[in-house]
Amino acid sequence: MRLIENGAIIEDRFVRVADDAPVPDGVPVLLSAERFAKEDAALAGRQAPVGIIWPNNKRIEEIEPLLPRLSLIALSFPSFRDGRAYSQARLLRERFKWRGPLRATGGVLRDQFLFLMRAGFDQLEAVKDADAAAFAEAMKTYSVFYQPTGDGRPSLLRTRLGRHVGSHVRPEAAE
């Protein structure tokens, strides 16, 4: 599977393992959430990185205790019309402070590339090689945003006020 990361196609170093296939030793693997839950104890001693494919119909809060053991989180888009993974991505980045790779997998259209990045995704599975160029172009289309998101770029309001996320000073601390 081709993978886009920061506008370039890269090789996916994670091996996606089916639920009924053995987990290979010594290579990064990407497992379903169900399999990860079933084999949690066996995976705890694993030396190679483990990623998880989190379905969009499962509460994202359930992933929080697993975060220290994960090297990648892939959120599913079963259809381009189903946007629940956007909300999951923002919660992972903003509430749970996930700083590892966050991958969009499934039915993603080129029109959604910019919104994926704004929600906090930094990887997506490419359907075509030309998707990398479309992704890079989408990132340059807009430079100012009204809505704050988890991608770290300040909103227009914060820019005008001269404040950025993380530079907020509590009133009691300023006295």
mmCIF file of C-alpha atoms in Angstrom:
data_model
loop_
_atom_site.group_PDB
_atom_site.id
_atom_site.type_symbol
_atom_site.label_atom_id
_atom_site.label_comp_id
_atom_site.label_asym_id
_atom_site.label_seq_id
_atom_site.Cartn_x
_atom_site.Cartn_y
_atom_site.Cartn_z
ATOM 1 C CA MET A 1 0.000 0.000 0.000
ATOM 2 C CA ARG A 2 1.310 3.425 -0.934
ATOM 3 C CA LEU A 3 1.378 5.950 1.822
ATOM 4 C CA ILE A 4 1.479 9.755 1.760
ATOM 5 C CA GLU A 5 3.286 11.501 4.556
ATOM 6 C CA ASN A 6 3.965 15.245 4.454
ATOM 7 C CA GLY A 7 3.176 15.397 0.733
ATOM 8 C CA ALA A 8 5.454 12.580 -0.373
ATOM 9 C CA ILE A 9 4.815 8.957 -1.110
ATOM 10 C CA ILE A 10 6.746 6.788 1.285
ATOM 11 C CA GLU A 11 6.996 3.074 1.818
ATOM 12 C CA ASP A 12 4.762 1.735 4.522
ATOM 13 C CA ARG A 13 7.041 0.000 7.014
ATOM 14 C CA PHE A 14 4.088 -1.483 8.922
ATOM 15 C CA VAL A 15 2.762 -4.874 7.857
ATOM 16 C CA ARG A 16 -1.015 -5.093 8.055
ATOM 17 C CA VAL A 17 -1.820 -8.441 9.678
ATOM 18 C CA ALA A 18 -5.185 -10.136 9.186
ATOM 19 C CA ASP A 19 -6.984 -11.306 12.319
ATOM 20 C CA ASP A 20 -6.445 -14.975 11.461
ATOM 21 C CA ALA A 21 -2.793 -14.667 10.343
ATOM 22 C CA PRO A 22 0.225 -15.121 12.612
ATOM 23 C CA VAL A 23 1.959 -11.937 13.794
ATOM 24 C CA PRO A 24 5.443 -11.817 12.206
ATOM 25 C CA ASP A 25 8.407 -11.307 14.503
ATOM 26 C CA GLY A 26 10.769 -8.380 14.239
ATOM 27 C CA VAL A 27 8.742 -6.146 11.913
ATOM 28 C CA PRO A 28 6.307 -3.321 12.689
ATOM 29 C CA VAL A 29 2.747 -4.595 12.509
ATOM 30 C CA LEU A 30 -0.666 -2.998 12.165
ATOM 31 C CA LEU A 31 -3.434 -4.931 13.920
ATOM 32 C CA SER A 32 -7.167 -4.521 14.265
ATOM 33 C CA ALA A 33 -8.452 -3.188 17.579
ATOM 34 C CA GLU A 34 -10.215 -6.496 18.235
ATOM 35 C CA ARG A 35 -7.058 -8.520 17.756
ATOM 36 C CA PHE A 36 -5.017 -6.113 19.842
ATOM 37 C CA ALA A 37 -7.522 -6.504 22.686
ATOM 38 C CA LYS A 38 -7.507 -10.315 22.443
ATOM 39 C CA GLU A 39 -3.712 -10.622 22.321
ATOM 40 C CA ASP A 40 -2.873 -7.728 24.612
ATOM 41 C CA ALA A 41 -0.737 -9.792 27.025
ATOM 42 C CA ALA A 42 1.237 -11.497 24.247
ATOM 43 C CA LEU A 43 1.876 -8.183 22.488
ATOM 44 C CA ALA A 44 3.117 -6.492 25.677
ATOM 45 C CA GLY A 45 6.540 -8.156 25.385
ATOM 46 C CA ARG A 46 6.911 -7.574 21.668
ATOM 47 C CA GLN A 47 10.128 -5.786 20.646
ATOM 48 C CA ALA A 48 8.925 -4.426 17.270
ATOM 49 C CA PRO A 49 6.475 -1.500 16.941
ATOM 50 C CA VAL A 50 2.742 -2.182 17.019
ATOM 51 C CA GLY A 51 0.063 -0.068 15.393
ATOM 52 C CA ILE A 52 -3.675 -0.335 15.718
ATOM 53 C CA ILE A 53 -6.551 0.132 13.289
ATOM 54 C CA TRP A 54 -9.273 1.843 15.275
ATOM 55 C CA PRO A 55 -12.805 1.589 13.862
ATOM 56 C CA ASN A 56 -14.827 4.777 13.703
ATOM 57 C CA ASN A 57 -17.754 3.210 15.578
ATOM 58 C CA LYS A 58 -15.697 2.499 18.705
ATOM 59 C CA ARG A 59 -15.331 5.127 21.432
ATOM 60 C CA ILE A 60 -11.936 6.804 21.088
ATOM 61 C CA GLU A 61 -11.676 7.195 24.864
ATOM 62 C CA GLU A 62 -11.077 3.444 25.075
ATOM 63 C CA ILE A 63 -7.740 3.824 23.320
ATOM 64 C CA GLU A 64 -6.218 6.160 25.925
ATOM 65 C CA PRO A 65 -4.720 3.438 28.204
ATOM 66 C CA LEU A 66 -3.140 1.796 25.153
ATOM 67 C CA LEU A 67 -1.380 4.900 23.828
ATOM 68 C CA PRO A 68 2.015 4.357 25.524
ATOM 69 C CA ARG A 69 2.321 0.980 23.803
ATOM 70 C CA LEU A 70 1.325 2.096 20.306
ATOM 71 C CA SER A 71 3.584 3.320 17.516
ATOM 72 C CA LEU A 72 0.843 4.150 15.021
ATOM 73 C CA ILE A 73 -2.893 4.734 15.053
ATOM 74 C CA ALA A 74 -4.904 4.231 11.872
ATOM 75 C CA LEU A 75 -8.432 5.622 11.893
ATOM 76 C CA SER A 76 -10.978 4.180 9.488
ATOM 77 C CA PHE A 77 -13.090 5.981 6.927
ATOM 78 C CA PRO A 78 -15.481 3.269 5.703
ATOM 79 C CA SER A 79 -16.985 5.845 3.327
ATOM 80 C CA PHE A 80 -16.014 9.373 2.277
ATOM 81 C CA ARG A 81 -19.384 10.483 3.697
ATOM 82 C CA ASP A 82 -18.599 9.187 7.198
ATOM 83 C CA GLY A 83 -16.626 11.799 9.128
ATOM 84 C CA ARG A 84 -16.443 10.261 12.598
ATOM 85 C CA ALA A 85 -12.703 9.654 12.214
ATOM 86 C CA TYR A 86 -12.178 13.427 11.976
ATOM 87 C CA SER A 87 -13.577 13.807 15.490
ATOM 88 C CA GLN A 88 -11.520 10.867 16.715
ATOM 89 C CA ALA A 89 -8.373 12.444 15.265
ATOM 90 C CA ARG A 90 -8.979 15.766 16.963
ATOM 91 C CA LEU A 91 -9.625 14.076 20.296
ATOM 92 C CA LEU A 92 -6.435 12.054 19.975
ATOM 93 C CA ARG A 93 -4.352 15.138 19.162
ATOM 94 C CA GLU A 94 -5.988 17.690 21.447
ATOM 95 C CA ARG A 95 -7.345 15.773 24.446
ATOM 96 C CA PHE A 96 -5.028 12.762 24.621
ATOM 97 C CA LYS A 97 -1.933 14.588 23.271
ATOM 98 C CA TRP A 98 -1.065 11.789 20.835
ATOM 99 C CA ARG A 99 2.100 12.888 18.994
ATOM 100 C CA GLY A 100 2.763 9.687 17.057
ATOM 101 C CA PRO A 101 1.727 9.044 13.472
ATOM 102 C CA LEU A 102 -1.978 9.240 12.775
ATOM 103 C CA ARG A 103 -3.101 7.568 9.559
ATOM 104 C CA ALA A 104 -6.331 7.911 7.579
ATOM 105 C CA THR A 105 -7.355 4.649 5.987
ATOM 106 C CA GLY A 106 -10.290 3.752 3.788
ATOM 107 C CA GLY A 107 -12.567 5.897 1.669
ATOM 108 C CA VAL A 108 -10.774 9.250 1.482
ATOM 109 C CA LEU A 109 -11.149 11.617 -1.448
ATOM 110 C CA ARG A 110 -8.698 14.253 -2.655
ATOM 111 C CA ASP A 111 -11.130 16.966 -1.583
ATOM 112 C CA GLN A 112 -10.646 15.815 2.002
ATOM 113 C CA PHE A 113 -6.835 16.034 2.155
ATOM 114 C CA LEU A 114 -6.718 19.516 3.686
ATOM 115 C CA PHE A 115 -9.397 18.655 6.246
ATOM 116 C CA LEU A 116 -7.514 15.512 7.208
ATOM 117 C CA MET A 117 -4.404 17.537 7.960
ATOM 118 C CA ARG A 118 -6.408 20.135 9.883
ATOM 119 C CA ALA A 119 -7.890 17.354 12.025
ATOM 120 C CA GLY A 120 -4.410 16.075 12.877
ATOM 121 C CA PHE A 121 -3.746 13.279 10.395
ATOM 122 C CA ASP A 122 -0.194 13.143 9.096
ATOM 123 C CA GLN A 123 -0.448 10.016 6.969
ATOM 124 C CA LEU A 124 -3.004 8.724 4.512
ATOM 125 C CA GLU A 125 -3.183 5.728 2.265
ATOM 126 C CA ALA A 126 -2.817 6.791 -1.360
ATOM 127 C CA VAL A 127 -4.942 5.305 -4.081
ATOM 128 C CA LYS A 128 -2.820 6.729 -6.928
ATOM 129 C CA ASP A 129 0.715 8.102 -7.220
ATOM 130 C CA ALA A 130 -0.788 11.437 -8.329
ATOM 131 C CA ASP A 131 -2.413 11.733 -4.908
ATOM 132 C CA ALA A 132 0.902 12.898 -3.437
ATOM 133 C CA ALA A 133 0.986 15.909 -5.775
ATOM 134 C CA ALA A 134 -2.696 16.619 -5.055
ATOM 135 C CA PHE A 135 -1.969 16.398 -1.352
ATOM 136 C CA ALA A 136 0.955 18.838 -1.585
ATOM 137 C CA GLU A 137 -1.218 21.238 -3.604
ATOM 138 C CA ALA A 138 -4.060 20.996 -1.075
ATOM 139 C CA MET A 139 -1.663 21.965 1.718
ATOM 140 C CA LYS A 140 -0.754 25.195 -0.131
ATOM 141 C CA THR A 141 -4.297 26.166 -1.109
ATOM 142 C CA TYR A 142 -5.110 28.056 2.091
ATOM 143 C CA SER A 143 -2.818 29.694 4.597
ATOM 144 C CA VAL A 144 -5.378 31.216 6.962
ATOM 145 C CA PHE A 145 -8.145 29.396 8.821
ATOM 146 C CA TYR A 146 -11.056 30.581 10.924
ATOM 147 C CA GLN A 147 -11.452 27.413 12.967
ATOM 148 C CA PRO A 148 -8.882 26.258 15.527
ATOM 149 C CA THR A 149 -7.804 22.638 15.124
ATOM 150 C CA GLY A 150 -5.228 20.161 16.263
ATOM 151 C CA ASP A 151 -2.695 20.766 13.499
ATOM 152 C CA GLY A 152 -0.923 23.501 15.466
ATOM 153 C CA ARG A 153 -1.624 26.365 13.062
ATOM 154 C CA PRO A 154 -3.268 29.364 14.727
ATOM 155 C CA SER A 155 -6.735 30.500 13.705
ATOM 156 C CA LEU A 156 -7.192 33.910 12.111
ATOM 157 C CA LEU A 157 -8.601 35.288 15.374
ATOM 158 C CA ARG A 158 -5.578 34.157 17.393
ATOM 159 C CA THR A 159 -3.242 35.554 14.758
ATOM 160 C CA ARG A 160 -4.986 38.940 14.854
ATOM 161 C CA LEU A 161 -4.879 38.979 18.633
ATOM 162 C CA GLY A 162 -1.231 38.020 18.588
ATOM 163 C CA ARG A 163 -1.857 34.856 20.562
ATOM 164 C CA HIS A 164 -1.185 31.302 19.572
ATOM 165 C CA VAL A 165 -2.242 28.010 21.071
ATOM 166 C CA GLY A 166 -0.016 27.325 24.041
ATOM 167 C CA SER A 167 0.799 31.005 24.638
ATOM 168 C CA HIS A 168 -2.293 31.618 26.717
ATOM 169 C CA VAL A 169 -1.454 33.171 30.068
ATOM 170 C CA ARG A 170 -3.870 32.560 32.909
ATOM 171 C CA PRO A 171 -5.031 35.809 34.535
ATOM 172 C CA GLU A 172 -3.793 34.756 37.983
ATOM 173 C CA ALA A 173 -0.347 33.945 36.562
ATOM 174 C CA ALA A 174 -0.077 37.370 34.896
ATOM 175 C CA GLU A 175 -0.581 39.271 38.173
#
